[in-house]
Short mmCIF file of C-alpha atoms in Angstrom, two decimals:
data_model
loop_
_atom_site.label_atom_id
_atom_site.label_comp_id
_atom_site.label_asym_id
_atom_site.label_seq_id
_atom_site.Cartn_x
_atom_site.Cartn_y
_atom_site.Cartn_z
CA MET A 8 42.49 -16.04 11.54
CA THR A 9 39.99 -15.98 8.96
CA ASN A 10 39.45 -13.61 5.69
CA LYS A 11 35.98 -13.96 5.92
CA VAL A 12 34.46 -10.38 7.48
CA SER A 13 32.00 -11.36 9.97
CA SER A 14 28.90 -9.13 10.43
CA ARG A 15 27.36 -8.51 14.04
CA LEU A 16 24.14 -10.49 13.90
CA LYS A 17 21.99 -7.55 15.11
CA ALA A 18 20.49 -5.50 12.41
CA THR A 19 18.81 -2.18 12.91
CA VAL A 20 15.62 -2.18 10.83
CA ALA A 21 14.62 1.54 9.73
CA VAL A 22 11.40 1.72 8.21
CA ALA A 23 10.20 4.98 6.28
CA ALA A 24 6.87 5.93 5.80
CA ILE A 25 6.98 5.77 2.01
CA VAL A 26 3.59 7.12 1.31
CA ALA A 27 3.63 9.93 3.71
CA GLN A 28 6.99 10.81 2.48
CA LEU A 29 6.35 10.59 -1.09
CA ALA A 30 2.76 12.62 -0.29
CA ALA A 31 4.93 15.63 1.26
CA LEU A 32 6.93 15.97 -1.94
CA PRO A 33 6.09 17.71 -5.19
CA GLY A 34 4.90 16.16 -8.42
CA THR A 35 3.31 13.18 -6.92
CA ALA A 36 -0.38 12.72 -7.06
CA PHE A 37 -2.20 9.92 -5.11
CA ALA A 38 -5.38 8.02 -5.90
CA PHE A 39 -8.27 5.96 -4.94
CA CYS A 40 -10.20 3.01 -6.78
CA GLY A 41 -13.20 5.19 -6.56
CA PHE A 42 -13.45 8.98 -7.09
CA TYR A 43 -14.35 11.87 -4.63
CA VAL A 44 -17.19 14.14 -5.18
CA ALA A 45 -17.69 17.56 -3.70
CA THR A 46 -20.60 20.14 -2.81
CA ALA A 47 -20.50 23.47 -4.60
CA ASP A 48 -17.14 24.15 -6.48
CA SER A 49 -15.01 22.57 -3.39
CA LYS A 50 -11.77 21.16 -5.35
CA LEU A 51 -10.91 17.73 -3.88
CA PHE A 52 -7.73 15.87 -4.17
CA ASN A 53 -6.48 12.43 -4.10
CA LYS A 54 -3.42 12.95 -2.27
CA SER A 55 -2.69 9.22 -1.15
CA SER A 56 -4.72 5.83 -0.73
CA LYS A 57 -4.18 2.65 0.68
CA VAL A 58 -6.80 -0.18 -0.01
CA VAL A 59 -6.69 -3.70 2.20
CA LEU A 60 -8.24 -6.73 0.21
CA ALA A 61 -8.99 -9.92 2.10
CA ARG A 62 -9.80 -12.74 -0.33
CA ASP A 63 -11.08 -15.92 0.87
CA GLY A 64 -12.74 -18.22 -1.99
CA ASN A 65 -15.43 -15.87 -3.53
CA THR A 66 -15.30 -13.45 -0.49
CA THR A 67 -13.77 -10.12 -0.83
CA THR A 68 -13.54 -7.84 1.73
CA MET A 69 -12.18 -4.20 0.90
CA THR A 70 -11.21 -1.65 3.25
CA MET A 71 -10.63 1.77 1.93
CA ALA A 72 -8.23 4.60 3.51
CA SER A 73 -7.62 7.88 1.91
CA ASP A 74 -5.80 10.88 3.08
CA PHE A 75 -9.00 13.36 2.52
CA SER A 76 -8.09 16.82 3.67
CA GLY A 77 -11.28 19.37 3.96
CA GLU A 78 -14.53 19.76 5.63
CA PRO A 79 -16.20 16.54 6.38
CA LYS A 80 -19.45 17.72 4.79
CA GLU A 81 -17.69 17.69 1.50
CA PHE A 82 -16.29 14.13 1.29
CA ALA A 83 -17.93 11.79 -0.55
CA VAL A 84 -16.96 8.58 -2.26
CA VAL A 85 -18.52 6.73 -5.54
CA ILE A 86 -17.12 2.83 -5.61
CA PRO A 87 -18.34 0.35 -8.03
CA VAL A 88 -18.95 -3.18 -6.64
CA PRO A 89 -20.12 -6.56 -8.28
CA THR A 90 -23.50 -6.77 -6.11
CA PHE A 91 -26.15 -5.87 -4.09
CA ILE A 92 -24.45 -4.60 -0.71
CA GLU A 93 -26.42 -5.63 2.51
CA ARG A 94 -25.91 -3.32 6.14
CA LYS A 95 -24.52 -6.44 7.63
CA GLN A 96 -21.48 -6.12 4.76
CA ILE A 97 -20.78 -2.65 5.57
CA GLY A 98 -18.54 -1.07 8.37
CA VAL A 99 -15.82 0.99 9.76
CA VAL A 100 -12.25 0.19 10.98
CA GLU A 101 -9.79 1.94 12.69
CA MET A 102 -7.24 3.94 10.94
CA LYS A 103 -4.39 2.54 13.15
CA THR A 104 -5.39 -1.30 12.06
CA ILE A 105 -4.52 -0.03 8.19
CA ASP A 106 -1.37 1.84 9.43
CA HIS A 107 0.08 -1.16 11.20
CA LEU A 108 -0.01 -3.32 8.11
CA ASP A 109 1.27 -0.44 6.25
CA ALA A 110 4.27 -0.22 8.57
CA PHE A 111 4.61 -4.04 8.83
CA THR A 112 5.02 -4.37 4.98
CA ALA A 113 6.84 -1.10 4.19
CA PRO A 114 10.11 -1.26 2.31
CA ARG A 115 12.96 -1.14 4.65
CA LEU A 116 16.30 0.08 5.34
CA VAL A 117 18.55 -2.69 7.58
CA GLU A 118 21.73 -1.76 9.09
CA TYR A 119 24.67 -4.37 9.96
CA HIS A 120 27.89 -3.68 11.50
CA ASP A 121 31.33 -5.62 10.47
CA GLY A 122 32.85 -7.52 13.47
CA ASP A 123 36.39 -7.28 14.07
CA PRO A 124 38.05 -9.05 10.87
CA CYS A 125 40.95 -10.13 13.46
CA VAL A 126 38.62 -12.43 15.57
CA ARG A 127 36.62 -15.43 14.19
CA TYR A 128 33.06 -15.15 14.76
CA ASP A 129 30.68 -18.25 14.52
CA MET A 130 27.78 -17.13 12.74
CA VAL A 131 24.46 -17.31 14.88
CA MET A 132 21.41 -17.58 12.42
CA ARG A 133 18.87 -15.24 13.13
CA ARG A 134 16.73 -15.89 15.31
CA ALA A 135 -14.78 -6.25 13.97
CA MET A 136 -16.20 -4.39 12.68
CA PRO A 137 -18.67 -2.20 15.10
CA MET A 138 -22.33 -2.39 13.31
CA ALA A 139 -25.08 0.28 13.93
CA ALA A 140 -28.68 -0.29 13.68
CA PRO A 141 -29.37 -0.65 9.91
CA SER A 142 -31.97 1.99 8.04
CA ALA A 143 -32.36 0.14 5.06
CA VAL A 144 -35.61 1.29 2.90
CA ALA A 145 -37.30 -0.13 0.01
CA ALA A 146 -35.77 0.18 -3.37
CA MET A 147 -37.08 3.51 -5.24
CA SER A 148 -36.66 3.11 -9.28
CA TYR A 149 -36.63 6.03 -11.40
CA THR A 150 -38.13 4.78 -14.92
CA ASP A 151 -38.53 8.30 -16.53
CA GLY A 152 -37.02 11.80 -16.41
CA ARG A 153 -33.74 13.09 -15.13
CA TYR A 154 -33.15 9.92 -13.21
CA ALA A 155 -34.17 7.18 -15.76
CA GLY A 156 -33.13 3.89 -14.96
CA VAL A 157 -31.39 4.67 -11.36
CA THR A 158 -32.74 2.70 -8.62
CA VAL A 159 -31.67 3.60 -4.88
CA GLU A 160 -31.83 -0.05 -3.81
CA ALA A 161 -30.76 0.58 0.15
CA ASN A 162 -29.92 3.57 2.46
CA TYR A 163 -27.67 2.38 5.47
CA ASP A 164 -26.31 4.17 8.57
CA VAL A 165 -22.44 3.32 8.85
CA GLY A 166 -20.89 5.02 11.75
CA GLU A 167 -20.17 8.57 10.66
CA TYR A 168 -21.29 7.74 7.21
CA ASP A 169 -24.62 7.93 5.32
CA VAL A 170 -24.46 4.80 2.55
CA SER A 171 -26.43 4.23 -0.27
CA ILE A 172 -26.28 1.48 -3.01
CA LEU A 173 -27.22 2.40 -6.27
CA SER A 174 -27.78 0.53 -9.84
CA ALA A 175 -28.44 2.19 -13.17
CA GLN A 176 -29.13 1.40 -16.55
CA GLU A 177 -27.45 4.13 -18.22
CA SER A 178 -25.07 6.85 -16.64
CA ASP A 179 -26.86 9.80 -17.75
CA GLY A 180 -29.49 9.18 -15.13
CA LEU A 181 -27.06 8.20 -12.71
CA VAL A 182 -24.90 11.38 -13.38
CA ASN A 183 -28.13 13.64 -12.92
CA PHE A 184 -28.92 11.92 -10.03
CA LEU A 185 -25.67 12.43 -8.15
CA ILE A 186 -25.72 16.28 -9.39
CA ASP A 187 -28.94 16.95 -8.24
CA ASN A 188 -27.92 15.35 -4.70
CA ASP A 189 -25.38 18.36 -4.33
CA TYR A 190 -22.35 16.39 -6.02
CA LYS A 191 -20.25 17.97 -8.50
CA ILE A 192 -19.25 15.49 -10.76
CA PRO A 193 -15.58 15.54 -12.54
CA ALA A 194 -15.75 15.93 -16.31
CA GLY A 195 -15.74 12.33 -18.35
CA THR A 196 -17.58 10.72 -15.30
CA ASP A 197 -20.71 9.45 -17.52
CA ALA A 198 -18.31 7.47 -20.12
CA VAL A 199 -16.25 5.67 -17.21
CA LEU A 200 -19.89 5.12 -15.30
CA GLY A 201 -21.27 3.68 -18.36
CA SER A 202 -18.49 1.14 -18.68
CA TYR A 203 -19.57 -0.08 -14.99
CA ILE A 204 -23.24 -0.07 -15.77
CA LYS A 205 -22.55 -2.31 -18.87
CA GLN A 206 -20.89 -4.98 -16.50
CA LYS A 207 -24.15 -5.08 -13.98
CA MET A 208 -22.16 -3.36 -11.52
CA ARG A 209 -23.72 -1.32 -8.56
CA PHE A 210 -22.31 1.93 -6.95
CA PHE A 211 -21.43 1.98 -3.34
CA VAL A 212 -22.14 5.89 -2.28
CA ALA A 213 -21.02 7.18 0.68
CA LYS A 214 -20.81 10.56 2.57
CA VAL A 215 -20.63 12.12 5.92
CA ASN A 216 -23.39 12.56 8.60
CA THR A 217 -21.88 15.65 10.43
CA GLU A 218 -24.47 15.22 12.76
CA ARG A 219 -23.46 11.82 13.93
CA MET A 220 -19.63 12.65 13.42
CA ALA A 221 -20.03 15.26 15.71
CA GLY A 222 -21.55 12.81 18.66
CA MET A 223 -18.69 10.61 18.10
CA ALA A 224 -15.21 11.24 19.49
CA ASN A 225 -12.97 10.24 16.60
CA GLY A 226 -12.62 13.74 15.46
CA TYR A 227 -11.57 11.88 11.95
CA LEU A 228 -13.10 9.92 9.10
CA ARG A 229 -12.56 6.20 9.52
CA PRO A 230 -11.93 3.95 6.52
CA LEU A 231 -14.91 2.27 5.33
CA GLN A 232 -15.02 -1.40 4.58
CA VAL A 233 -17.46 -3.42 2.52
CA ARG A 234 -17.50 -7.26 2.16
CA TYR A 235 -19.10 -9.02 -0.72
CA GLU A 236 -19.26 -12.02 -2.74
CA THR A 237 -18.01 -12.75 -6.18
CA PRO A 238 -15.92 -14.92 -8.61
CA LYS A 239 -14.31 -11.63 -9.85
CA PHE A 240 -11.26 -10.77 -8.17
CA MET A 241 -10.81 -7.11 -8.94
CA LEU A 242 -10.03 -3.59 -8.10
CA PRO A 243 -11.61 -0.80 -9.79
CA LEU A 244 -9.20 2.16 -10.87
CA ARG A 245 -10.37 3.93 -13.54
CA LEU A 246 -13.18 5.94 -12.06
CA GLY A 247 -10.11 7.42 -9.98
CA THR A 248 -8.74 8.93 -13.06
CA VAL A 249 -11.52 11.31 -13.67
CA ASN A 250 -10.71 13.92 -11.04
CA ALA A 251 -7.06 13.31 -11.03
CA ASN A 252 -4.39 15.53 -11.38
CA GLY A 253 -1.26 13.48 -13.37
CA PRO A 254 -0.22 9.87 -12.38
CA GLN A 255 -1.41 8.38 -9.16
CA ASP A 256 -0.20 5.94 -6.56
CA LEU A 257 -2.03 3.22 -4.70
CA ILE A 258 -1.01 0.88 -2.16
CA ILE A 259 -2.76 -2.60 -2.03
CA LEU A 260 -2.40 -4.75 1.06
CA ALA A 261 -3.80 -8.01 0.13
CA LEU A 262 -4.48 -10.57 2.79
CA THR A 263 -4.93 -14.28 1.42
CA LYS A 264 -5.07 -17.85 2.68
CA ASN A 265 -2.68 -19.37 0.09
CA GLY A 266 -0.08 -17.16 -1.66
CA ARG A 267 1.31 -13.98 -3.11
CA VAL A 268 -1.56 -11.69 -5.16
CA GLU A 269 -0.52 -10.61 -8.30
CA THR A 270 -2.58 -8.79 -11.58
CA SER A 271 -3.71 -11.06 -14.20
CA ASN A 272 -4.01 -8.34 -17.03
CA TYR A 273 -0.85 -6.07 -16.09
CA ARG A 274 3.01 -7.13 -15.67
CA THR A 275 3.60 -7.81 -11.82
CA VAL A 276 7.48 -7.04 -10.91
CA LYS A 277 9.25 -7.26 -7.68
CA ILE A 278 10.75 -3.70 -7.15
CA PRO A 279 14.61 -3.97 -6.68
CA SER A 280 15.75 -5.08 -3.63
CA ASP A 281 18.40 -6.68 -1.40
CA THR A 282 21.13 -3.80 -2.51
CA ASN A 283 23.70 -2.27 -0.48
CA VAL A 284 23.97 1.51 -0.68
CA PRO A 285 25.97 4.06 0.93
CA LEU A 286 25.71 4.90 4.52
CA TYR A 287 24.33 8.21 4.20
CA VAL A 288 21.30 6.98 2.83
CA LYS A 289 19.88 6.53 6.08
CA ASN A 290 19.10 10.07 6.64
CA GLU A 291 17.40 10.48 3.23
CA PHE A 292 15.69 7.19 2.70
CA GLY A 293 12.26 9.12 1.58
CA ASN A 294 14.19 10.89 -0.85
CA PHE A 295 16.19 7.51 -2.25
CA TYR A 296 12.92 5.54 -2.05
CA LYS A 297 10.73 7.96 -4.35
CA ALA A 298 13.76 8.53 -6.88
CA MET A 299 14.14 4.77 -7.08
CA PHE A 300 10.39 4.13 -7.38
CA ASP A 301 10.37 6.70 -10.07
CA ARG A 302 13.12 5.05 -12.22
CA ALA A 303 11.34 1.37 -11.33
CA VAL A 304 8.26 2.95 -13.19
CA GLU A 305 10.05 4.65 -15.79
CA ARG A 306 11.89 1.32 -16.64
CA GLU A 307 8.28 -0.43 -16.99
CA ASN A 308 6.93 2.55 -18.98
CA MET A 309 4.60 2.86 -16.21
CA ARG A 310 2.59 -0.22 -17.00
CA ALA A 311 3.35 -2.58 -14.55
CA VAL A 312 2.43 -3.57 -10.73
CA PHE A 313 5.30 -3.78 -8.13
CA VAL A 314 5.14 -5.95 -5.32
CA GLU A 315 7.18 -4.18 -2.66
CA TYR A 316 6.61 -7.01 0.24
CA ALA A 317 4.90 -10.80 0.12
CA TRP A 318 5.47 -12.68 3.20
CA ASP A 319 3.67 -14.92 5.53
CA MET A 320 2.23 -13.14 8.41
CA GLY A 321 3.22 -15.65 10.86
CA TRP A 322 6.47 -14.23 10.76
CA CYS A 323 9.11 -11.61 9.37
CA ASP A 324 12.78 -11.17 9.08
CA PRO A 325 14.04 -8.37 9.79
CA CYS A 326 10.50 -7.11 11.61
CA ALA A 327 9.50 -3.36 10.37
CA SER A 328 7.00 -3.16 13.03
CA ASP A 329 5.48 -5.40 15.69
CA PRO A 330 3.42 -8.36 14.22
CA LEU A 331 -0.50 -7.78 13.76
CA SER A 332 -2.91 -9.76 16.20
CA ASN A 333 -5.57 -11.92 15.28
CA LYS A 334 -8.08 -9.36 16.04
CA GLU A 335 -6.44 -6.90 13.71
CA LEU A 336 -6.14 -9.38 10.88
CA VAL A 337 -10.07 -10.59 11.56
CA GLU A 338 -10.74 -6.57 11.43
CA LEU A 339 -9.19 -6.29 8.36
CA GLY A 340 -11.25 -9.37 6.80
CA ALA A 341 -9.29 -12.05 7.80
CA ARG A 342 -12.14 -13.79 9.07
CA TRP A 343 -10.65 -17.32 8.68
CA ILE A 344 -8.32 -17.06 10.91
CA ALA A 345 -9.61 -19.21 14.04
CA SER A 346 -9.02 -16.70 16.94
CA ASP A 347 -10.07 -12.86 17.33
CA ASP A 348 -8.10 -12.18 20.59
CA ASP A 349 -5.24 -9.76 20.96
CA LYS A 350 -2.32 -12.26 20.53
CA PRO A 351 0.17 -11.93 17.73
CA TYR A 352 -0.72 -13.78 14.72
CA ARG A 353 1.13 -17.08 14.18
CA SER A 354 0.34 -19.48 11.47
CA MET A 355 -1.94 -22.61 12.41
CA GLY A 356 -2.88 -25.28 10.47
CA GLY A 357 -5.90 -23.98 8.17
CA ALA A 358 -5.87 -20.77 9.39
CA ASN A 359 -2.86 -19.07 7.19
CA ALA A 360 -2.69 -15.54 6.27
CA TYR A 361 -0.12 -14.03 3.84
CA VAL A 362 0.04 -10.73 3.00
CA THR A 363 1.19 -9.01 -0.52
CA ARG A 364 1.86 -5.74 -0.85
CA LEU A 365 1.11 -3.94 -4.48
CA HIS A 366 2.45 -0.36 -5.42
CA VAL A 367 0.82 0.96 -8.61
CA ARG A 368 1.39 4.28 -10.04
CA TYR A 369 -1.21 4.81 -13.08
CA ASP A 370 -3.32 7.26 -15.38
CA ALA A 371 -5.87 6.84 -17.90
CA ASN A 372 -3.59 5.82 -20.79
CA THR A 373 -1.21 3.22 -19.23
CA PHE A 374 -3.89 1.62 -17.12
CA PRO A 375 -7.25 1.82 -19.24
CA GLU A 376 -8.52 -1.33 -17.34
CA ASP A 377 -9.08 -2.05 -13.81
CA LEU A 378 -6.97 -4.08 -11.98
CA VAL A 379 -7.85 -8.13 -12.49
CA LEU A 380 -6.24 -9.96 -9.50
CA MET A 381 -5.46 -13.40 -8.86
CA GLU A 382 -4.23 -15.52 -5.70
CA THR A 383 -1.50 -17.72 -6.42
CA ARG A 384 0.22 -20.68 -4.22
CA ASP A 385 3.56 -18.82 -4.00
CA ARG A 386 4.37 -18.48 -0.69
CA GLY A 387 7.82 -17.35 -1.20
CA ASN A 388 9.09 -14.64 0.94
CA PHE A 389 10.13 -11.09 -0.82
CA GLN A 390 10.77 -7.49 0.76
CA GLY A 391 11.88 -4.28 -0.40
CA ARG A 392 15.01 -4.23 1.44
CA TYR A 393 17.71 -1.99 1.13
CA VAL A 394 21.07 -2.46 3.29
CA LEU A 395 23.76 -0.33 5.07
CA ARG A 396 26.83 -2.16 6.26
CA HIS A 397 28.84 -0.14 8.55
CA PRO A 398 32.70 -0.98 8.35
CA TRP A 399 34.70 -1.92 11.69
CA THR A 400 36.17 0.94 13.26
CA GLY A 401 38.49 -0.73 15.94
CA LYS A 402 41.81 -2.06 15.42
CA THR A 403 42.77 -4.22 12.71
CA ALA A 404 46.33 -5.55 13.78
CA CYS A 405 46.39 -8.57 11.52
CA GLU A 406 46.77 -9.49 8.03
CA ALA A 407 43.28 -10.21 7.56
CA GLY A 408 42.60 -6.60 9.21
CA ALA A 409 44.69 -5.22 6.40
CA GLN A 410 43.10 -7.42 3.40
CA TYR A 411 39.93 -6.06 5.01
CA ARG A 412 40.81 -2.29 5.35
CA ALA A 413 42.04 -2.79 1.63
CA SER A 414 38.57 -4.05 0.44
CA LEU A 415 36.53 -1.36 1.35
CA ARG A 416 37.45 1.11 -1.14
CA VAL A 417 36.02 -1.55 -3.52
CA ARG A 418 32.90 -2.13 -1.40
CA PHE A 419 32.14 1.55 -1.24
CA GLU A 420 32.79 2.26 -4.65
CA GLN A 421 30.45 -0.51 -5.50
CA GLU A 422 27.62 0.77 -3.18
CA ALA A 423 27.89 4.30 -5.00
CA ARG A 424 27.34 2.60 -8.42
CA ASN A 425 24.33 0.67 -6.84
CA LEU A 426 22.77 3.76 -5.86
CA ALA A 427 23.31 5.53 -9.29
CA GLY A 428 21.62 2.63 -10.60
CA LEU A 429 18.85 2.36 -8.76
CA THR A 430 18.07 5.89 -8.64
CA GLY A 431 19.56 7.56 -11.99
CA TRP A 432 21.50 10.06 -9.52
CA SER A 433 24.73 11.21 -10.62
CA LEU A 434 27.74 9.01 -9.86
CA SER A 435 30.09 11.88 -8.92
CA ASP A 436 27.38 13.69 -6.64
CA ILE A 437 26.76 10.37 -4.81
CA SER A 438 30.52 10.30 -4.20
CA ALA A 439 30.82 13.53 -3.17
CA ARG A 440 28.17 12.97 -0.72
CA MET A 441 30.25 10.03 0.61
CA GLU A 442 33.14 12.00 0.90
CA GLN A 443 31.06 14.77 2.73
CA THR A 444 29.48 12.56 5.45
CA GLY A 445 32.93 10.97 5.77
CA GLN A 446 32.59 7.34 4.50
CA LEU A 447 35.41 7.60 2.03
CA THR A 448 37.81 9.31 4.44
CA ARG A 449 37.47 5.96 6.75
CA VAL A 450 39.67 3.90 4.16
CA ARG A 451 42.48 6.31 3.60
#
């Protein structure tokens, strides 16, 4: 006999689609690293967004996905980029690939079931990018008039998108150019554009070619991808605040060779994790995580970037979804991987892939600067992980079983305090909910 409570090895993993659930809840706005503009007076709202960044030396591959809802003809996006972009550096990827990486790294709920306390268990440790023909044209520069200082450096056909690369010497000409090309620019854009112009950045402008889209079988807008060389590892945020309706959320999924990605100009903190919570959270995980993240953001005065996952892509424990294949990782920009087949990725010498999931909530006041990122050598493992421990429900006709039963009340009370501390929910309400769902009655 032993007083040590054994747990069944098998853990059931329940992963919440955090972004999707948050998008459906009131009071939360979502953002993008650029801004959306619309023809006429159409109101476009950045509901949610994910950005995948693959960084290898000075090469950055950025893949941008957003839950845009509206007529495709109304879609357009303006993104600051640090250098001129050639056609071969632009492509589209399948949304399902980004969704796969999102699910693989999502905060997770795990379940463990206590074993029979009267039986001794020996614990067993657990176990690319499609390219259309380029249509670049000679650069067109405007030296005076409404578009003074604007240069259209290139135009490209990329799948369902028409892409232009613009540069400018001052913001007035650039704003006039965009407005006269039937885009409604949010108020306050000129000042933000001006700051990027001073940094000698270009502007990646994309809108939908509805005729080409009509000839495709997709029926939806695929994420755009752009690859460029720059010693600056950064993500522009400020344009995303121009047409924002309150604070915004952005998920950054960063693929690197060496280790965890963090921000160098803002605090990077790990989300609270590895905490036991009451069993009823299983059916309310979306609300739980939203409340917990809200509280974490409030604790940091909305001035921090949160790590939700950081792990070698070659393994996971527990796995929230099937591992990504070599082909999927290469599609998302991890071109240093030697193979691009459909086999699950496994770390091999010189072909390491490490993923960091960052979650930032921001507005113009709390994040006045773009995110400056850095790749560290830290390959430690971290995941946003919350634990359900189901008590043993069988007979316990032994001394150890009696001690186990007596310990459950204390354990459940601690779980209630954990949940209150994470979310700010009332301890009395949590206890009532545990009583209602039968968890507390099991110890009587």
